[in-house]
Structures are given as structure tokens and as C-alpha cells.
Coordinates of C-alpha atoms in Angstrom, one line a residue:
X290 CA 84.6 71.2 84.2
X291 CA 84.6 75.0 84.1
X292 CA 87.5 76.4 86.1
X293 CA 87.9 79.8 87.8
X294 CA 91.4 81.3 87.8
X295 CA 92.8 83.2 90.9
X296 CA 96.1 84.6 92.0
X297 CA 95.9 83.3 95.5
X298 CA 93.5 80.7 97.0
X299 CA 93.3 80.6 100.7
X300 CA 92.0 77.4 102.4
X301 CA 90.7 78.4 105.8
X302 CA 88.5 81.2 106.9
X303 CA 89.8 81.8 110.3
X304 CA 91.7 84.8 111.6
X305 CA 94.9 84.0 109.6
X306 CA 93.2 83.2 106.3
X307 CA 90.8 86.2 106.3
X308 CA 93.6 88.6 107.4
X309 CA 95.9 87.5 104.6
X310 CA 93.0 88.0 102.1
X311 CA 92.3 91.5 103.4
X312 CA 96.0 92.5 103.3
X313 CA 96.5 91.2 99.7
X314 CA 93.3 92.8 98.4
X315 CA 94.1 96.2 100.0
X316 CA 97.7 96.3 98.8
X317 CA 97.2 95.0 95.2
X318 CA 93.7 96.1 94.4
X319 CA 90.7 94.3 92.7
X320 CA 92.7 93.1 89.7
X321 CA 94.6 90.7 92.1
X322 CA 92.1 87.9 92.5
X323 CA 91.8 86.3 96.0
X324 CA 89.4 83.7 97.3
X325 CA 88.9 82.2 100.8
X326 CA 87.2 78.8 101.1
X327 CA 86.1 77.3 104.3
X328 CA 83.1 75.2 105.2
X329 CA 82.4 77.4 108.2
X330 CA 82.0 80.6 106.3
X331 CA 78.4 81.7 106.5
X332 CA 77.7 79.1 109.2
X333 CA 75.6 80.5 112.1
X334 CA 77.5 78.4 114.7
X335 CA 80.7 80.4 113.9
X336 CA 79.0 83.5 115.4
X337 CA 78.7 81.8 118.8
X338 CA 82.4 81.3 119.6
X339 CA 82.7 82.2 123.3
X340 CA 86.5 82.0 123.4
X341 CA 88.7 85.0 123.6
X342 CA 92.2 85.7 122.4
X343 CA 95.1 87.9 123.4
X344 CA 96.2 90.3 120.6
X345 CA 99.7 91.6 121.1
X346 CA 100.7 95.1 120.1
X347 CA 102.3 94.3 116.8
X348 CA 99.2 92.4 115.7
X349 CA 96.9 95.2 116.9
X350 CA 99.1 97.5 114.7
X351 CA 98.4 95.1 111.8
X352 CA 94.7 95.2 112.3
X353 CA 94.8 99.0 112.6
X354 CA 96.7 99.3 109.3
X355 CA 94.1 97.1 107.6
X356 CA 91.2 99.2 109.0
X357 CA 89.8 96.4 111.1
X358 CA 90.7 97.3 114.7
X359 CA 88.9 100.6 114.7
X360 CA 85.6 98.7 114.5
X361 CA 86.3 96.4 117.4
X362 CA 88.5 98.6 119.7
X363 CA 85.6 99.4 122.0
X364 CA 85.1 95.7 122.7
X365 CA 88.8 95.0 123.4
X366 CA 90.1 95.0 126.9
X367 CA 93.7 96.3 127.2
X368 CA 96.0 94.3 129.5
X369 CA 97.4 97.1 131.7
X370 CA 99.7 95.0 133.8
X371 CA 100.5 91.4 134.6
X372 CA 101.5 89.4 137.7
X373 CA 103.2 86.0 137.8
X374 CA 103.0 83.7 140.8
X375 CA 104.5 80.3 141.6
X376 CA 102.8 78.1 144.3
X377 CA 101.3 74.8 145.1
X378 CA 97.6 74.3 144.7
X379 CA 96.9 74.2 148.5
X380 CA 99.1 77.2 149.5
X381 CA 97.0 79.8 151.3
X382 CA 99.2 82.6 149.8
X383 CA 100.5 83.1 146.3
X384 CA 103.5 85.3 146.4
X385 CA 104.0 87.5 143.3
X386 CA 107.5 87.0 142.0
X387 CA 107.2 89.0 138.8
X388 CA 105.1 91.9 137.5
X389 CA 105.0 93.6 134.1
X390 CA 103.7 97.1 133.3
X391 CA 101.6 96.6 130.3
X392 CA 102.9 99.2 127.8
X393 CA 105.3 98.9 125.0
X394 CA 105.2 102.6 124.3
X395 CA 103.4 105.3 126.3
X396 CA 99.7 104.8 126.0
X397 CA 100.2 101.6 123.9
X398 CA 99.3 98.4 125.9
X399 CA 101.4 95.4 125.0
X400 CA 98.2 93.3 124.5
X401 CA 94.4 93.3 124.4
X402 CA 91.9 90.6 125.1
X403 CA 89.0 90.4 122.6
X404 CA 86.3 87.8 122.1
X405 CA 86.9 85.7 118.9
X406 CA 83.3 86.1 117.5
X407 CA 83.8 90.0 117.5
X408 CA 87.0 89.9 115.7
X409 CA 85.9 87.1 113.3
X410 CA 82.7 89.1 112.4
X411 CA 84.8 92.2 111.7
X412 CA 87.3 90.4 109.5
X413 CA 84.5 88.7 107.5
X414 CA 82.7 92.0 106.9
X415 CA 86.0 93.7 105.9
X416 CA 86.8 90.9 103.4
X417 CA 83.3 91.2 101.9
X418 CA 83.6 94.9 101.6
X419 CA 86.9 94.6 99.7
X420 CA 85.3 92.1 97.3
X421 CA 87.2 89.0 98.5
X422 CA 85.5 85.9 97.1
X423 CA 84.3 84.0 100.2
X424 CA 83.1 80.4 99.6
X425 CA 81.5 77.9 102.0
X426 CA 83.5 74.9 100.8
X427 CA 86.8 73.0 101.5
X428 CA 89.7 72.1 99.3
X429 CA 89.5 68.3 98.8
X430 CA 92.3 67.8 96.3
X431 CA 94.9 69.6 94.3
X432 CA 97.7 69.2 91.7
X433 CA 100.4 71.6 90.8
X434 CA 101.6 72.2 87.2
X435 CA 105.3 73.2 87.4
X436 CA 106.4 76.4 85.9
X437 CA 109.5 74.7 84.8
X438 CA 107.7 72.3 82.5
X439 CA 108.9 72.4 78.9
X440 CA 105.5 71.6 77.5
X441 CA 103.6 74.8 76.5
X442 CA 100.4 75.0 78.6
X443 CA 98.1 77.7 80.0
X444 CA 98.2 75.7 83.3
X445 CA 101.9 76.0 83.6
X446 CA 102.9 77.6 86.9
X447 CA 99.4 77.1 88.6
X448 CA 97.8 74.8 91.1
X449 CA 94.5 73.2 90.2
X450 CA 92.1 72.5 93.1
X451 CA 88.9 70.6 93.6
X452 CA 86.4 71.8 96.2
X453 CA 83.9 69.9 98.3
X454 CA 81.0 71.5 96.3
X455 CA 82.4 69.8 93.2
X456 CA 83.7 73.1 91.8
X457 CA 87.3 73.7 90.5
X458 CA 89.6 76.6 91.2
X459 CA 93.0 77.3 89.8
X460 CA 95.5 79.7 91.5
X461 CA 99.2 80.7 91.2
X462 CA 99.5 80.0 95.0
X463 CA 97.5 77.9 97.5
X464 CA 97.7 79.0 101.1
X465 CA 97.0 76.4 103.7
X466 CA 95.3 78.1 106.7
X467 CA 93.2 75.1 107.5
X468 CA 94.3 74.4 111.0
X469 CA 96.4 71.9 113.0
X470 CA 95.0 69.0 111.1
X471 CA 95.6 70.6 107.8
X472 CA 94.4 68.5 104.9
X473 CA 96.5 70.5 102.5
X474 CA 99.7 70.0 104.5
X475 CA 99.0 66.2 104.7
X476 CA 98.1 65.9 101.0
X477 CA 101.1 68.0 100.1
X478 CA 103.4 65.4 101.8
X479 CA 104.7 67.9 104.4
X480 CA 105.6 66.0 107.6
X481 CA 105.5 67.5 111.1
X482 CA 107.7 66.9 114.0
X483 CA 106.8 67.5 117.7
X484 CA 105.2 65.8 120.7
X485 CA 102.2 65.9 123.1
X486 CA 102.6 67.1 126.7
X487 CA 100.1 64.8 128.4
X488 CA 98.4 68.1 129.3
X489 CA 95.0 69.6 128.4
X490 CA 93.9 73.2 128.6
X491 CA 90.4 73.9 130.0
X492 CA 89.1 77.2 128.7
X493 CA 86.1 79.0 130.2
X494 CA 84.8 82.5 130.8
X495 CA 83.8 83.8 134.2
X496 CA 82.0 86.7 135.7
X497 CA 83.2 88.2 139.0
X498 CA 82.1 90.8 141.5
X499 CA 85.1 93.1 141.5
X500 CA 86.9 95.0 138.7
X501 CA 90.0 93.3 137.4
X502 CA 91.5 96.7 136.4
X503 CA 93.0 95.3 133.3
X504 CA 95.3 93.0 135.2
X505 CA 96.3 89.6 133.8
X506 CA 97.5 86.9 136.1
X507 CA 99.5 83.8 135.4
X508 CA 99.6 81.4 138.3
X509 CA 102.2 78.6 137.9
X510 CA 100.8 75.5 139.6
X511 CA 102.5 72.0 139.6
X512 CA 100.1 70.7 136.9
X513 CA 100.6 73.7 134.7
X514 CA 99.8 77.5 134.3
X515 CA 96.4 78.8 135.4
X516 CA 95.9 82.1 133.5
X517 CA 93.3 84.8 134.3
X518 CA 92.9 87.1 131.3
X519 CA 90.7 90.3 131.6
X520 CA 87.7 90.8 129.4
X521 CA 85.5 93.9 129.0
X522 CA 83.3 94.3 132.1
X523 CA 83.7 92.3 135.3
X524 CA 84.6 89.2 133.2
X525 CA 87.7 87.1 132.6
X526 CA 88.9 84.3 130.3
X527 CA 90.4 81.3 132.0
X528 CA 93.1 79.1 130.4
X529 CA 93.7 76.3 132.9
X530 CA 96.3 73.6 132.3
X531 CA 96.0 70.2 133.8
X532 CA 97.3 66.7 133.1
X533 CA 95.0 65.2 130.5
X534 CA 93.6 62.6 133.0
X535 CA 92.8 65.3 135.6
X536 CA 91.3 67.6 132.9
X537 CA 88.9 64.8 131.8
X538 CA 87.9 64.2 135.4
X539 CA 87.3 68.0 136.0
X540 CA 85.4 68.4 132.8
X541 CA 83.0 65.5 133.7
X542 CA 82.1 67.1 137.1
X543 CA 78.6 68.5 137.7
X544 CA 78.6 72.3 137.7
X545 CA 78.8 72.9 141.5
X546 CA 81.8 70.5 141.8
X547 CA 83.4 72.2 138.7
X548 CA 82.9 75.6 140.3
X549 CA 84.6 74.4 143.4
X550 CA 87.7 73.2 141.5
X551 CA 87.8 76.5 139.7
X552 CA 87.5 78.6 142.9
X553 CA 90.3 76.6 144.5
X554 CA 92.6 77.9 141.7
X555 CA 91.1 81.3 141.0
X556 CA 90.7 82.3 144.7
X557 CA 88.3 85.1 145.7
X558 CA 90.3 88.2 145.2
X559 CA 87.8 89.4 142.6
X560 CA 84.8 88.4 144.8
X561 CA 82.4 85.6 143.9
X562 CA 82.9 84.1 140.5
X563 CA 80.4 82.5 138.1
X564 CA 81.0 80.4 135.0
X565 CA 79.4 82.0 131.9
X566 CA 79.0 80.0 128.7
X567 CA 80.5 76.6 127.9
X568 CA 83.7 74.9 129.3
X569 CA 86.0 73.4 126.7
X570 CA 89.2 71.3 126.9
X571 CA 91.8 70.5 124.2
X572 CA 95.0 68.5 124.4
X573 CA 98.3 70.4 124.3
X574 CA 101.4 69.7 122.2
X575 CA 104.2 71.2 120.2
X576 CA 104.3 70.6 116.5
X577 CA 106.1 72.3 113.6
X578 CA 105.9 71.5 109.9
X579 CA 109.2 70.3 108.5
X580 CA 108.8 72.9 105.7
X581 CA 106.4 75.9 105.6
X582 CA 106.4 75.7 101.8
X583 CA 106.2 73.2 98.9
X584 CA 105.4 73.6 95.2
X585 CA 102.8 76.3 94.9
X586 CA 101.8 76.0 98.6
X587 CA 102.5 77.9 101.7
X588 CA 101.5 77.1 105.2
X589 CA 100.4 79.7 107.8
X590 CA 99.0 79.6 111.3
X591 CA 98.2 76.3 113.0
X592 CA 98.8 74.4 109.7
X593 CA 102.5 75.4 110.1
X594 CA 102.9 75.2 113.9
X595 CA 101.3 74.6 117.2
X596 CA 102.8 75.6 120.5
X597 CA 101.9 75.5 124.2
X598 CA 99.6 78.4 125.2
X599 CA 101.9 79.2 128.3
X600 CA 103.0 82.5 126.7
X601 CA 99.7 83.2 124.8
X602 CA 101.5 83.4 121.5
X603 CA 99.8 80.8 119.3
X604 CA 97.3 83.1 117.4
X605 CA 99.8 85.9 117.3
X606 CA 102.4 83.7 115.7
X607 CA 99.9 82.8 112.9
X608 CA 99.3 86.5 112.3
X609 CA 103.0 87.1 112.1
X610 CA 103.0 84.5 109.3
X611 CA 100.3 86.5 107.6
X612 CA 102.2 89.7 107.8
X613 CA 105.4 88.1 106.4
X614 CA 103.7 86.2 103.6
X615 CA 101.6 89.1 102.5
X616 CA 104.7 91.3 102.3
X617 CA 106.5 88.6 100.3
X618 CA 103.6 88.2 97.9
X619 CA 103.0 92.0 97.5
X620 CA 106.7 92.6 96.8
X621 CA 106.8 89.9 94.2
X622 CA 103.6 90.9 92.4
X623 CA 104.8 94.5 92.1
X624 CA 108.0 93.3 90.6
X625 CA 106.1 91.2 88.1
X626 CA 107.3 87.9 89.7
X627 CA 105.2 84.8 90.2
X628 CA 104.0 84.9 93.8
X629 CA 103.7 81.1 93.9
X630 CA 107.3 80.3 92.8
X631 CA 109.6 78.6 95.1
X632 CA 112.1 81.4 94.9
X633 CA 109.5 83.9 96.3
X634 CA 108.2 81.4 98.9
X635 CA 111.7 80.7 100.2
X636 CA 111.9 84.2 101.5
X637 CA 108.7 83.7 103.5
X638 CA 110.1 80.4 105.0
X639 CA 113.4 82.0 105.9
X640 CA 111.6 84.8 107.6
X641 CA 109.2 82.8 109.7
X642 CA 110.6 79.3 110.4
X643 CA 113.5 80.4 112.7
X644 CA 111.3 82.7 114.8
X645 CA 108.7 79.9 115.0
X646 CA 111.3 77.4 116.2
X647 CA 112.8 79.8 118.7
X648 CA 109.3 80.6 120.2
X649 CA 108.3 76.9 120.2
X650 CA 111.6 75.9 122.1
X651 CA 111.0 78.8 124.6
X652 CA 107.5 77.9 125.4
X653 CA 108.4 74.2 125.6
X654 CA 111.2 75.1 128.0
X655 CA 108.9 77.3 130.2
X656 CA 106.3 74.6 130.4
X657 CA 108.9 71.9 131.5
X658 CA 110.4 74.3 134.0
X659 CA 107.1 75.3 135.7
X660 CA 104.8 72.3 135.2
X661 CA 106.4 70.0 137.8
X662 CA 106.5 69.3 141.5
X663 CA 110.3 69.6 142.0
X664 CA 111.2 71.8 145.0
X665 CA 114.7 72.3 143.6
X666 CA 113.4 73.6 140.2
X667 CA 110.8 75.7 142.1
X668 CA 113.6 77.5 144.1
X669 CA 115.7 78.0 140.9
X670 CA 112.8 79.5 138.9
X671 CA 111.6 81.7 141.8
X672 CA 115.0 83.2 142.2
X673 CA 115.2 83.8 138.5
X674 CA 111.8 85.4 138.4
X675 CA 112.8 87.6 141.4
X676 CA 116.0 88.7 139.6
X677 CA 114.1 89.6 136.4
X678 CA 111.6 91.6 138.5
X679 CA 114.5 93.8 139.7
X680 CA 115.8 94.5 136.2
X681 CA 113.6 97.0 134.4
X682 CA 115.6 97.0 131.2
X683 CA 115.3 93.2 130.9
X684 CA 111.5 93.4 131.7
X685 CA 111.1 95.9 128.9
X686 CA 112.9 93.6 126.5
X687 CA 110.6 90.7 127.5
X688 CA 107.5 92.9 127.0
X689 CA 108.7 94.0 123.5
X690 CA 109.5 90.4 122.6
X691 CA 106.1 89.2 123.7
X692 CA 104.5 92.1 121.8
X693 CA 106.2 91.0 118.6
X694 CA 108.4 94.1 118.2
X695 CA 111.9 92.5 118.3
X696 CA 113.9 91.3 115.3
X697 CA 113.0 91.6 111.6
X698 CA 109.4 92.8 112.0
X699 CA 107.2 92.8 108.8
X700 CA 105.8 96.2 107.7
X701 CA 102.2 95.4 108.8
X702 CA 103.3 94.5 112.4
X703 CA 105.1 97.9 112.5
X704 CA 101.9 99.6 111.5
X705 CA 103.1 100.4 108.0
X706 CA 100.9 99.8 104.8
X707 CA 102.2 97.4 102.2

């Protein structure tokens, strides 16, 4: 069967996969051959994603550097400040224990909210403009030919893949950006470790009478956090955590009863609220791949890790993977090294795995601390929140950490071109 040779093949056309393709193409030019395969590419349904995502400052800098953010900035809502409360569901008043000003630098919000379809369309258009090979197919099988083999062969040091459209592609590196149920991770023999929380997140968008003024709210309730995240106009995205059984009950309610449950948690500080679009629910857990790399394969995004949404870091962690892997590949290619060799990929793994584990442990701890009905733990955490609120330097550190600007930050996340 005729086979096409590439430098990097990316399985998965979501935010992480497309962003990596754009970064590599911009840095290394048209002679560096990159393809993205995903059954959803070119699918009309992909353009109707009503979900929204928080883009932290470092990731916004990445998108600016790649020339993507400029086309979507007008549709992105800056988060100008954030309030954190801790109460029971039936409490008439929700005291605010912690507030954050929303800037990491003067005039630079620590995060923006943007609808997924807007950002996905911009990334797809940018990839096409740069000549990235976009294919509506999936990787169904692969086999790596070791670079250390003593047998002379043109295939040495490559990975051969078969696609769902019966075509074959060969690359020096296969990147798994194919989601939490990654076929490539599974077929590559990479195990995961983690657990489920017995919680589900209900995600829905609402319209409201009054202006949110760019304020995000995180209400910690006994079942889990209820987040109100501002969108452009008088709209907000809701990420609402419940026990899985309760989430199933709420999702099955007719619209008037669902609205009543939502209003009980949202309250009426922004006036009357109305659900717009579909409601969705998905189970929550914490999973990390035991390795982010294997022979000629690197994992990024949800294929490598899945964390609780309590801190809004899931998507941003995947894009931090992209920034680190892109820098590793570009540095190797410019030195004439094989970007798919284990020596090169080990640098990516060292860079990202510790940070991923640290964030996963932090979000797991926060969820366990806040998602319970213990009066003792509630007193402890509320005292802790109050102390943090009175320490501006500590709050600034938390904001910079959440914005992805602490530690060894890849160039793209600093706003520097590769």
C-alpha cells in the first residue's frame, strides 16, 4: 500500500492537537511535514459546541504568539475578578470568604472565557492557512520500527500507522491527542492510575437580566463546587458539581423543575435567569498516564491526564503540554536530532509530568476538602480562606500559579516565539 511520510502525525483535532500542529508549522516551516487526523475534522456537528472554556493568561499568550487570539479576542470575556463562597444549599446568605482581582499584570486579566466553537474554528482556519494536512480519519493501528535496529531499512526510526479510511501514514513521531479514552495510549500499552469521584459535572449556559461585570463566582456547596463563569453579553457558563446519582436525577427533570434546581443554586443576584442551549453532564475523576511517552509516541492533553474541574485547569494543562512538546521538538529539529527519539521525548516528560501530578494532587485535595458536609472541615477551610484573603502577596502568587506563570514556563506560554 502506498505510504505517506511525515515528521509528526497528530491523532486528535481538538484544541491541543491543532495548536501543536500550528506551533510546529510556524517554527519549522513547510519542509517540516505535519498532519492532524480526527474523524471530527470537517464534521458540521463540531461547529455547534455550546460549551465554553477558561483560557488562562499564559495560554492566551501562546495563542497571541501563534496569531490565533487576535481573531477571537472580541468574542472572549475577560474575568476581571473572582469571588469564593462556602455555604449550605439552603442558606439564605452566602458569605464571601475570598476574592481575587483578575490581573496578573496591569491590564492583563488572569483568564478569559471563550466559547469552544469560536476557538476551534479559529484554530482550524489557522492550521489550514499554514498548510497543515488535516484529515477526517482516525489512527486505528500502528507499529514502531526502532532506530536502534541493526538491520538497514528506510523505515528505521519511524512509526507506521493505519487510518480508518484504509490509508497508511508513517512519521518520526506520533502524538496522541485523542482524548481521555485514547486508543493510542491503550494500544501503546501505557497504563493509567487514578480514581472516580462519584461526582458528575452538569454544564449549561444561561442568560440573565443583569451585567456580570466580568466576575466569576465559585460557590462551594456540600455536593461540590457550583461555578458561574462570565461569557460575552449577559450570559454565563455554569459548571455544577453533584453526586452522580443526584446529577442523573436533575438531568432527567423537565425544564421547569430543572430551572428551579438551577435557580436555588444560582440565586437571583443577576436577575431572572434562563437556560440557553443544551444541558450536559459527565462523570468526574482523576487519571494520569503512568508515562507520557513510549517508543515514537507522546501523549498530550486528556490522553495524558484528566483532573477535577474545581480549579478550571484541565484544558490549560493540555495546552501547557503542547507548549512544552512543541519547544522540545523544535529544539531537536534545529539541532538535527530525531524528534521522535526517546532521548528527546524524555525532556518533554520531565518537564510536564511533575507539574501534572502536582496540579492533580492539588485539585483532588481541594475537592475532598470542600465537597463534604463536615462542620469541622467547613470551619477550618473558611478560616483558611479568610486568612488568604488578608494576604495580598499570597493571593498574587495564587493568581500567577493559576495563570500558568510560575515555575519553568515554556517559551510560548511566556509569549515568546519558538
